[in-house]
PDB file of C-alpha atoms in Angstrom:
ATOM      1  CA  UNK A   1      64.411  -3.938 -61.798  1.00  0.00           C
ATOM      2  CA  UNK A   2      65.841  -6.191 -59.117  1.00  0.00           C
ATOM      3  CA  UNK A   3      62.929  -6.926 -56.790  1.00  0.00           C
ATOM      4  CA  UNK A   4      63.001  -8.739 -53.453  1.00  0.00           C
ATOM      5  CA  UNK A   5      59.696 -10.425 -52.639  1.00  0.00           C
ATOM      6  CA  UNK A   6      59.377 -11.242 -48.948  1.00  0.00           C
ATOM      7  CA  UNK A   7      56.850 -14.013 -48.438  1.00  0.00           C
ATOM      8  CA  UNK A   8      55.337 -13.339 -45.007  1.00  0.00           C
ATOM      9  CA  UNK A   9      51.968 -15.025 -45.397  1.00  0.00           C
ATOM     10  CA  UNK A  10      52.557 -17.943 -43.047  1.00  0.00           C
ATOM     11  CA  UNK A  11      50.534 -18.436 -39.875  1.00  0.00           C
ATOM     12  CA  UNK A  12      53.508 -19.665 -37.850  1.00  0.00           C
ATOM     13  CA  UNK A  13      51.433 -22.157 -35.880  1.00  0.00           C
ATOM     14  CA  UNK A  14      54.391 -24.469 -35.243  1.00  0.00           C
ATOM     15  CA  UNK A  15      56.044 -21.752 -33.147  1.00  0.00           C
ATOM     16  CA  UNK A  16      53.059 -21.758 -30.821  1.00  0.00           C
ATOM     17  CA  UNK A  17      52.770 -18.017 -30.197  1.00  0.00           C
ATOM     18  CA  UNK A  18      49.781 -15.680 -30.537  1.00  0.00           C
ATOM     19  CA  UNK A  19      51.302 -13.949 -33.581  1.00  0.00           C
ATOM     20  CA  UNK A  20      52.720 -15.321 -36.839  1.00  0.00           C
ATOM     21  CA  UNK A  21      56.411 -16.056 -36.347  1.00  0.00           C
ATOM     22  CA  UNK A  22      57.535 -13.214 -38.607  1.00  0.00           C
ATOM     23  CA  UNK A  23      56.315 -10.824 -35.893  1.00  0.00           C
ATOM     24  CA  UNK A  24      58.283 -12.507 -33.111  1.00  0.00           C
ATOM     25  CA  UNK A  25      61.183 -10.416 -31.822  1.00  0.00           C
ATOM     26  CA  UNK A  26      64.897 -11.162 -31.730  1.00  0.00           C
ATOM     27  CA  UNK A  27      67.670  -8.706 -30.885  1.00  0.00           C
ATOM     28  CA  UNK A  28      65.160  -5.896 -30.424  1.00  0.00           C
ATOM     29  CA  UNK A  29      63.372  -6.195 -33.773  1.00  0.00           C
ATOM     30  CA  UNK A  30      60.771  -8.415 -35.350  1.00  0.00           C
ATOM     31  CA  UNK A  31      62.002 -11.184 -37.615  1.00  0.00           C
ATOM     32  CA  UNK A  32      60.241  -9.413 -40.482  1.00  0.00           C
ATOM     33  CA  UNK A  33      62.234  -6.234 -39.844  1.00  0.00           C
ATOM     34  CA  UNK A  34      65.538  -8.103 -39.898  1.00  0.00           C
ATOM     35  CA  UNK A  35      64.546  -9.741 -43.189  1.00  0.00           C
ATOM     36  CA  UNK A  36      63.426  -6.510 -44.839  1.00  0.00           C
ATOM     37  CA  UNK A  37      66.682  -4.854 -43.807  1.00  0.00           C
ATOM     38  CA  UNK A  38      68.785  -7.565 -45.461  1.00  0.00           C
ATOM     39  CA  UNK A  39      67.366  -6.362 -48.793  1.00  0.00           C
ATOM     40  CA  UNK A  40      66.818  -2.699 -47.880  1.00  0.00           C
ATOM     41  CA  UNK A  41      70.550  -2.283 -47.322  1.00  0.00           C
ATOM     42  CA  UNK A  42      71.672  -4.227 -50.400  1.00  0.00           C
ATOM     43  CA  UNK A  43      72.897  -1.875 -53.111  1.00  0.00           C
ATOM     44  CA  UNK A  44      71.626  -4.003 -56.015  1.00  0.00           C
ATOM     45  CA  UNK A  45      68.041  -4.340 -54.783  1.00  0.00           C
ATOM     46  CA  UNK A  46      65.792  -1.699 -56.341  1.00  0.00           C
ATOM     47  CA  UNK A  47      62.465  -2.524 -54.726  1.00  0.00           C
ATOM     48  CA  UNK A  48      60.901  -4.721 -52.054  1.00  0.00           C
ATOM     49  CA  UNK A  49      57.417  -6.237 -52.012  1.00  0.00           C
ATOM     50  CA  UNK A  50      56.043  -7.800 -48.831  1.00  0.00           C
ATOM     51  CA  UNK A  51      53.311 -10.422 -49.254  1.00  0.00           C
ATOM     52  CA  UNK A  52      51.359 -11.006 -46.063  1.00  0.00           C
ATOM     53  CA  UNK A  53      48.028 -12.258 -44.751  1.00  0.00           C
ATOM     54  CA  UNK A  54      45.275  -9.738 -45.316  1.00  0.00           C
ATOM     55  CA  UNK A  55      44.632  -9.324 -41.577  1.00  0.00           C
ATOM     56  CA  UNK A  56      48.261  -8.273 -40.973  1.00  0.00           C
ATOM     57  CA  UNK A  57      48.644  -5.746 -43.784  1.00  0.00           C
ATOM     58  CA  UNK A  58      48.213  -2.778 -41.443  1.00  0.00           C
ATOM     59  CA  UNK A  59      50.810  -4.219 -39.075  1.00  0.00           C
ATOM     60  CA  UNK A  60      53.257  -4.543 -41.974  1.00  0.00           C
ATOM     61  CA  UNK A  61      52.534  -0.987 -43.097  1.00  0.00           C
ATOM     62  CA  UNK A  62      53.219   0.267 -39.564  1.00  0.00           C
ATOM     63  CA  UNK A  63      56.571  -1.527 -39.498  1.00  0.00           C
ATOM     64  CA  UNK A  64      57.588   0.010 -42.820  1.00  0.00           C
ATOM     65  CA  UNK A  65      56.525   3.488 -41.724  1.00  0.00           C
ATOM     66  CA  UNK A  66      58.176   3.207 -38.309  1.00  0.00           C
ATOM     67  CA  UNK A  67      61.517   2.221 -39.822  1.00  0.00           C
ATOM     68  CA  UNK A  68      61.347   4.486 -42.849  1.00  0.00           C
ATOM     69  CA  UNK A  69      62.134   1.700 -45.304  1.00  0.00           C
ATOM     70  CA  UNK A  70      62.561   3.371 -48.690  1.00  0.00           C
ATOM     71  CA  UNK A  71      62.570   0.302 -50.922  1.00  0.00           C
ATOM     72  CA  UNK A  72      59.325  -1.287 -49.709  1.00  0.00           C
ATOM     73  CA  UNK A  73      56.946  -0.138 -52.441  1.00  0.00           C
ATOM     74  CA  UNK A  74      54.281  -2.852 -52.291  1.00  0.00           C
ATOM     75  CA  UNK A  75      52.508  -4.657 -49.456  1.00  0.00           C
ATOM     76  CA  UNK A  76      50.354  -7.356 -51.008  1.00  0.00           C
ATOM     77  CA  UNK A  77      47.715  -9.713 -49.652  1.00  0.00           C
ATOM     78  CA  UNK A  78      48.730 -13.347 -49.760  1.00  0.00           C
ATOM     79  CA  UNK A  79      46.428 -16.296 -50.278  1.00  0.00           C
ATOM     80  CA  UNK A  80      45.558 -19.562 -48.628  1.00  0.00           C
ATOM     81  CA  UNK A  81      48.479 -21.487 -50.123  1.00  0.00           C
ATOM     82  CA  UNK A  82      52.123 -20.473 -50.371  1.00  0.00           C
ATOM     83  CA  UNK A  83      51.935 -20.343 -54.145  1.00  0.00           C
ATOM     84  CA  UNK A  84      49.051 -17.845 -53.878  1.00  0.00           C
ATOM     85  CA  UNK A  85      51.476 -15.450 -52.198  1.00  0.00           C
ATOM     86  CA  UNK A  86      54.081 -16.007 -54.908  1.00  0.00           C
ATOM     87  CA  UNK A  87      51.459 -15.395 -57.585  1.00  0.00           C
ATOM     88  CA  UNK A  88      50.361 -12.164 -55.909  1.00  0.00           C
ATOM     89  CA  UNK A  89      53.875 -10.807 -56.347  1.00  0.00           C
ATOM     90  CA  UNK A  90      54.384 -12.201 -59.848  1.00  0.00           C
ATOM     91  CA  UNK A  91      51.140 -10.565 -60.988  1.00  0.00           C
ATOM     92  CA  UNK A  92      51.993  -7.260 -59.299  1.00  0.00           C
ATOM     93  CA  UNK A  93      54.777  -6.703 -61.850  1.00  0.00           C
ATOM     94  CA  UNK A  94      54.482  -6.575 -65.614  1.00  0.00           C
ATOM     95  CA  UNK A  95      58.014  -6.550 -67.066  1.00  0.00           C
ATOM     96  CA  UNK A  96      59.201 -10.048 -67.945  1.00  0.00           C
ATOM     97  CA  UNK A  97      62.852  -9.007 -67.578  1.00  0.00           C
ATOM     98  CA  UNK A  98      62.400  -7.958 -63.947  1.00  0.00           C
ATOM     99  CA  UNK A  99      64.424 -10.139 -61.579  1.00  0.00           C
ATOM    100  CA  UNK A 100      62.358 -11.507 -58.693  1.00  0.00           C
ATOM    101  CA  UNK A 101      64.012 -12.890 -55.553  1.00  0.00           C
ATOM    102  CA  UNK A 102      61.324 -14.747 -53.597  1.00  0.00           C
ATOM    103  CA  UNK A 103      62.432 -15.101 -49.992  1.00  0.00           C
ATOM    104  CA  UNK A 104      60.967 -16.565 -46.790  1.00  0.00           C
ATOM    105  CA  UNK A 105      60.210 -13.798 -44.286  1.00  0.00           C
ATOM    106  CA  UNK A 106      61.504 -16.076 -41.531  1.00  0.00           C
ATOM    107  CA  UNK A 107      65.013 -16.380 -42.994  1.00  0.00           C
ATOM    108  CA  UNK A 108      66.295 -13.068 -41.596  1.00  0.00           C
ATOM    109  CA  UNK A 109      69.990 -13.910 -41.847  1.00  0.00           C
ATOM    110  CA  UNK A 110      70.264 -14.141 -45.627  1.00  0.00           C
ATOM    111  CA  UNK A 111      73.630 -12.652 -46.477  1.00  0.00           C
ATOM    112  CA  UNK A 112      74.570  -9.943 -48.910  1.00  0.00           C
ATOM    113  CA  UNK A 113      76.759 -12.507 -50.680  1.00  0.00           C
ATOM    114  CA  UNK A 114      73.843 -14.871 -51.319  1.00  0.00           C
ATOM    115  CA  UNK A 115      71.688 -12.037 -52.667  1.00  0.00           C
ATOM    116  CA  UNK A 116      74.537 -10.863 -54.879  1.00  0.00           C
ATOM    117  CA  UNK A 117      75.242 -14.363 -56.205  1.00  0.00           C
ATOM    118  CA  UNK A 118      71.560 -14.870 -57.082  1.00  0.00           C
ATOM    119  CA  UNK A 119      71.411 -11.639 -59.055  1.00  0.00           C
ATOM    120  CA  UNK A 120      74.670 -12.416 -60.844  1.00  0.00           C
ATOM    121  CA  UNK A 121      73.494 -15.937 -61.721  1.00  0.00           C
ATOM    122  CA  UNK A 122      70.365 -14.459 -63.321  1.00  0.00           C
ATOM    123  CA  UNK A 123      72.635 -12.824 -65.910  1.00  0.00           C
ATOM    124  CA  UNK A 124      73.077 -16.336 -67.329  1.00  0.00           C
ATOM    125  CA  UNK A 125      70.144 -18.405 -66.040  1.00  0.00           C
ATOM    126  CA  UNK A 126      66.424 -17.680 -65.736  1.00  0.00           C
ATOM    127  CA  UNK A 127      65.826 -19.701 -62.576  1.00  0.00           C
ATOM    128  CA  UNK A 128      68.160 -19.873 -59.575  1.00  0.00           C
ATOM    129  CA  UNK A 129      67.937 -21.821 -56.312  1.00  0.00           C
ATOM    130  CA  UNK A 130      69.939 -21.496 -53.097  1.00  0.00           C
ATOM    131  CA  UNK A 131      71.014 -24.637 -51.267  1.00  0.00           C
ATOM    132  CA  UNK A 132      73.653 -26.143 -48.996  1.00  0.00           C
ATOM    133  CA  UNK A 133      75.298 -29.533 -49.265  1.00  0.00           C
ATOM    134  CA  UNK A 134      73.484 -32.288 -47.403  1.00  0.00           C
ATOM    135  CA  UNK A 135      75.507 -33.552 -44.437  1.00  0.00           C
ATOM    136  CA  UNK A 136      73.319 -36.537 -43.541  1.00  0.00           C
ATOM    137  CA  UNK A 137      72.715 -39.712 -45.498  1.00  0.00           C
ATOM    138  CA  UNK A 138      69.223 -39.627 -47.050  1.00  0.00           C
ATOM    139  CA  UNK A 139      67.013 -42.714 -47.290  1.00  0.00           C
ATOM    140  CA  UNK A 140      64.304 -43.033 -49.913  1.00  0.00           C
ATOM    141  CA  UNK A 141      61.538 -45.302 -48.671  1.00  0.00           C
ATOM    142  CA  UNK A 142      58.666 -47.118 -50.360  1.00  0.00           C
ATOM    143  CA  UNK A 143      54.987 -47.223 -49.362  1.00  0.00           C
ATOM    144  CA  UNK A 144      55.773 -49.861 -46.760  1.00  0.00           C
ATOM    145  CA  UNK A 145      58.341 -47.675 -45.036  1.00  0.00           C
ATOM    146  CA  UNK A 146      61.271 -49.746 -46.271  1.00  0.00           C
ATOM    147  CA  UNK A 147      64.400 -48.310 -47.849  1.00  0.00           C
ATOM    148  CA  UNK A 148      64.284 -48.557 -51.630  1.00  0.00           C
ATOM    149  CA  UNK A 149      67.218 -46.286 -52.478  1.00  0.00           C
ATOM    150  CA  UNK A 150      70.093 -44.411 -50.863  1.00  0.00           C
ATOM    151  CA  UNK A 151      70.968 -41.491 -53.165  1.00  0.00           C
ATOM    152  CA  UNK A 152      74.652 -40.493 -53.160  1.00  0.00           C
ATOM    153  CA  UNK A 153      75.046 -37.669 -50.686  1.00  0.00           C
ATOM    154  CA  UNK A 154      77.369 -35.742 -53.005  1.00  0.00           C
ATOM    155  CA  UNK A 155      74.442 -35.063 -55.361  1.00  0.00           C
ATOM    156  CA  UNK A 156      72.003 -33.851 -52.672  1.00  0.00           C
ATOM    157  CA  UNK A 157      71.342 -30.345 -51.403  1.00  0.00           C
ATOM    158  CA  UNK A 158      69.125 -28.835 -48.706  1.00  0.00           C
ATOM    159  CA  UNK A 159      67.063 -25.995 -50.138  1.00  0.00           C
ATOM    160  CA  UNK A 160      67.092 -22.454 -48.780  1.00  0.00           C
ATOM    161  CA  UNK A 161      65.802 -19.157 -50.135  1.00  0.00           C
ATOM    162  CA  UNK A 162      65.779 -16.798 -51.961  1.00  0.00           C
ATOM    163  CA  UNK A 163      64.571 -18.514 -55.107  1.00  0.00           C
ATOM    164  CA  UNK A 164      65.286 -16.184 -57.993  1.00  0.00           C
ATOM    165  CA  UNK A 165      63.736 -15.862 -61.437  1.00  0.00           C
ATOM    166  CA  UNK A 166      63.277 -13.701 -64.429  1.00  0.00           C
ATOM    167  CA  UNK A 167      59.649 -12.728 -64.025  1.00  0.00           C
ATOM    168  CA  UNK A 168      58.688 -14.042 -67.445  1.00  0.00           C
ATOM    169  CA  UNK A 169      60.015 -17.502 -66.610  1.00  0.00           C
ATOM    170  CA  UNK A 170      58.212 -18.006 -63.303  1.00  0.00           C
ATOM    171  CA  UNK A 171      55.053 -16.445 -64.773  1.00  0.00           C
ATOM    172  CA  UNK A 172      55.125 -18.898 -67.678  1.00  0.00           C
ATOM    173  CA  UNK A 173      55.663 -21.850 -65.348  1.00  0.00           C
ATOM    174  CA  UNK A 174      52.656 -20.908 -63.227  1.00  0.00           C
ATOM    175  CA  UNK A 175      50.488 -20.300 -66.281  1.00  0.00           C
ATOM    176  CA  UNK A 176      51.092 -23.915 -67.301  1.00  0.00           C
ATOM    177  CA  UNK A 177      50.789 -25.246 -63.746  1.00  0.00           C
ATOM    178  CA  UNK A 178      47.411 -23.640 -63.150  1.00  0.00           C
ATOM    179  CA  UNK A 179      45.998 -25.589 -66.102  1.00  0.00           C
ATOM    180  CA  UNK A 180      46.951 -28.846 -64.391  1.00  0.00           C
ATOM    181  CA  UNK A 181      44.084 -30.239 -62.252  1.00  0.00           C
ATOM    182  CA  UNK A 182      46.649 -32.190 -60.211  1.00  0.00           C
ATOM    183  CA  UNK A 183      48.852 -29.156 -59.506  1.00  0.00           C
ATOM    184  CA  UNK A 184      50.477 -29.360 -56.064  1.00  0.00           C
ATOM    185  CA  UNK A 185      53.624 -27.529 -55.042  1.00  0.00           C
ATOM    186  CA  UNK A 186      55.616 -26.508 -52.013  1.00  0.00           C
ATOM    187  CA  UNK A 187      57.908 -23.958 -53.660  1.00  0.00           C
ATOM    188  CA  UNK A 188      58.455 -21.954 -56.818  1.00  0.00           C
ATOM    189  CA  UNK A 189      61.564 -23.794 -57.999  1.00  0.00           C
ATOM    190  CA  UNK A 190      59.438 -26.934 -58.030  1.00  0.00           C
ATOM    191  CA  UNK A 191      56.968 -25.249 -60.374  1.00  0.00           C
ATOM    192  CA  UNK A 192      59.696 -24.402 -62.877  1.00  0.00           C
ATOM    193  CA  UNK A 193      61.277 -27.846 -62.542  1.00  0.00           C
ATOM    194  CA  UNK A 194      57.991 -29.632 -63.236  1.00  0.00           C
ATOM    195  CA  UNK A 195      56.351 -27.395 -65.825  1.00  0.00           C
ATOM    196  CA  UNK A 196      59.407 -26.035 -67.651  1.00  0.00           C
ATOM    197  CA  UNK A 197      61.512 -29.220 -67.512  1.00  0.00           C
ATOM    198  CA  UNK A 198      64.031 -28.022 -70.096  1.00  0.00           C
ATOM    199  CA  UNK A 199      64.805 -24.824 -68.146  1.00  0.00           C
ATOM    200  CA  UNK A 200      68.145 -25.192 -66.330  1.00  0.00           C
ATOM    201  CA  UNK A 201      68.011 -24.205 -62.661  1.00  0.00           C
ATOM    202  CA  UNK A 202      71.324 -22.997 -61.274  1.00  0.00           C
ATOM    203  CA  UNK A 203      72.160 -23.566 -57.608  1.00  0.00           C
ATOM    204  CA  UNK A 204      73.886 -20.825 -55.613  1.00  0.00           C
ATOM    205  CA  UNK A 205      75.759 -21.985 -52.523  1.00  0.00           C
ATOM    206  CA  UNK A 206      73.806 -21.170 -49.378  1.00  0.00           C
ATOM    207  CA  UNK A 207      75.066 -20.763 -45.816  1.00  0.00           C
ATOM    208  CA  UNK A 208      74.473 -22.632 -42.566  1.00  0.00           C
ATOM    209  CA  UNK A 209      73.497 -19.345 -40.912  1.00  0.00           C
ATOM    210  CA  UNK A 210      70.661 -18.758 -43.413  1.00  0.00           C
ATOM    211  CA  UNK A 211      68.275 -20.550 -41.063  1.00  0.00           C
ATOM    212  CA  UNK A 212      64.499 -20.698 -41.294  1.00  0.00           C
ATOM    213  CA  UNK A 213      62.801 -19.932 -37.987  1.00  0.00           C
ATOM    214  CA  UNK A 214      60.265 -22.724 -37.585  1.00  0.00           C
ATOM    215  CA  UNK A 215      60.217 -23.854 -33.952  1.00  0.00           C
ATOM    216  CA  UNK A 216      60.665 -22.179 -30.557  1.00  0.00           C
ATOM    217  CA  UNK A 217      64.081 -23.803 -30.306  1.00  0.00           C
ATOM    218  CA  UNK A 218      65.213 -21.729 -33.307  1.00  0.00           C
ATOM    219  CA  UNK A 219      64.756 -18.386 -31.527  1.00  0.00           C
ATOM    220  CA  UNK A 220      67.774 -18.602 -29.152  1.00  0.00           C
ATOM    221  CA  UNK A 221      69.965 -19.616 -32.098  1.00  0.00           C
ATOM    222  CA  UNK A 222      68.680 -16.696 -34.138  1.00  0.00           C
ATOM    223  CA  UNK A 223      69.331 -14.325 -31.245  1.00  0.00           C
ATOM    224  CA  UNK A 224      72.913 -15.553 -30.928  1.00  0.00           C
ATOM    225  CA  UNK A 225      73.595 -15.324 -34.658  1.00  0.00           C
ATOM    226  CA  UNK A 226      72.188 -11.787 -34.810  1.00  0.00           C
ATOM    227  CA  UNK A 227      74.379 -10.739 -31.891  1.00  0.00           C
ATOM    228  CA  UNK A 228      77.445 -12.288 -33.524  1.00  0.00           C
ATOM    229  CA  UNK A 229      76.692 -10.450 -36.755  1.00  0.00           C
ATOM    230  CA  UNK A 230      76.295  -7.131 -34.901  1.00  0.00           C
ATOM    231  CA  UNK A 231      79.741  -7.438 -33.329  1.00  0.00           C
ATOM    232  CA  UNK A 232      81.621  -8.133 -36.569  1.00  0.00           C
TER     233      UNK A 232
END
């Protein structure tokens, strides 16, 4: 199956509101609803799993019921760390050939093209990232805060999501990682890169509009982009 995993376990504290940011509204719907619908309406997605903090599971269930989403089959409890939420989804499925697209709940503008390209890339590769070309020069600094390298911009990319895998590949990477007492990660691609170093990771071209809602200043931009999309 082609399974979209929506990672909605974040607390959203940087947005400063009383609710996690995935429950903030834009263009008449919560951010979580917009994100679910990006996958709900995609013809190649067979199933959706939402991973969320345990204390918001009932809220997520109410959203699914209210909208009549047919593809949301699992609502899973996330953990303390981001990787705990990824693991909850990985362990909820058993077929190693399932294709998992792990996506930030607060990237509601992921396009049908990006989703399609990820699934197509998984015909050839077992791990797929989404990224856009870096437009700024990046400095690498040492422990004293001094520049020690300036990587060529042409080789750099800014990461987005989804991050897509054959289930067996990401499961194997985590199995190795969890044996490492020094295991630290910020995303799932990093787990494959570190613990399955010979596994090629293909990069699908992202889009500037595939923004991650992080700060209050992002909400007006999201609202405008949603309105522009609705009028196309």
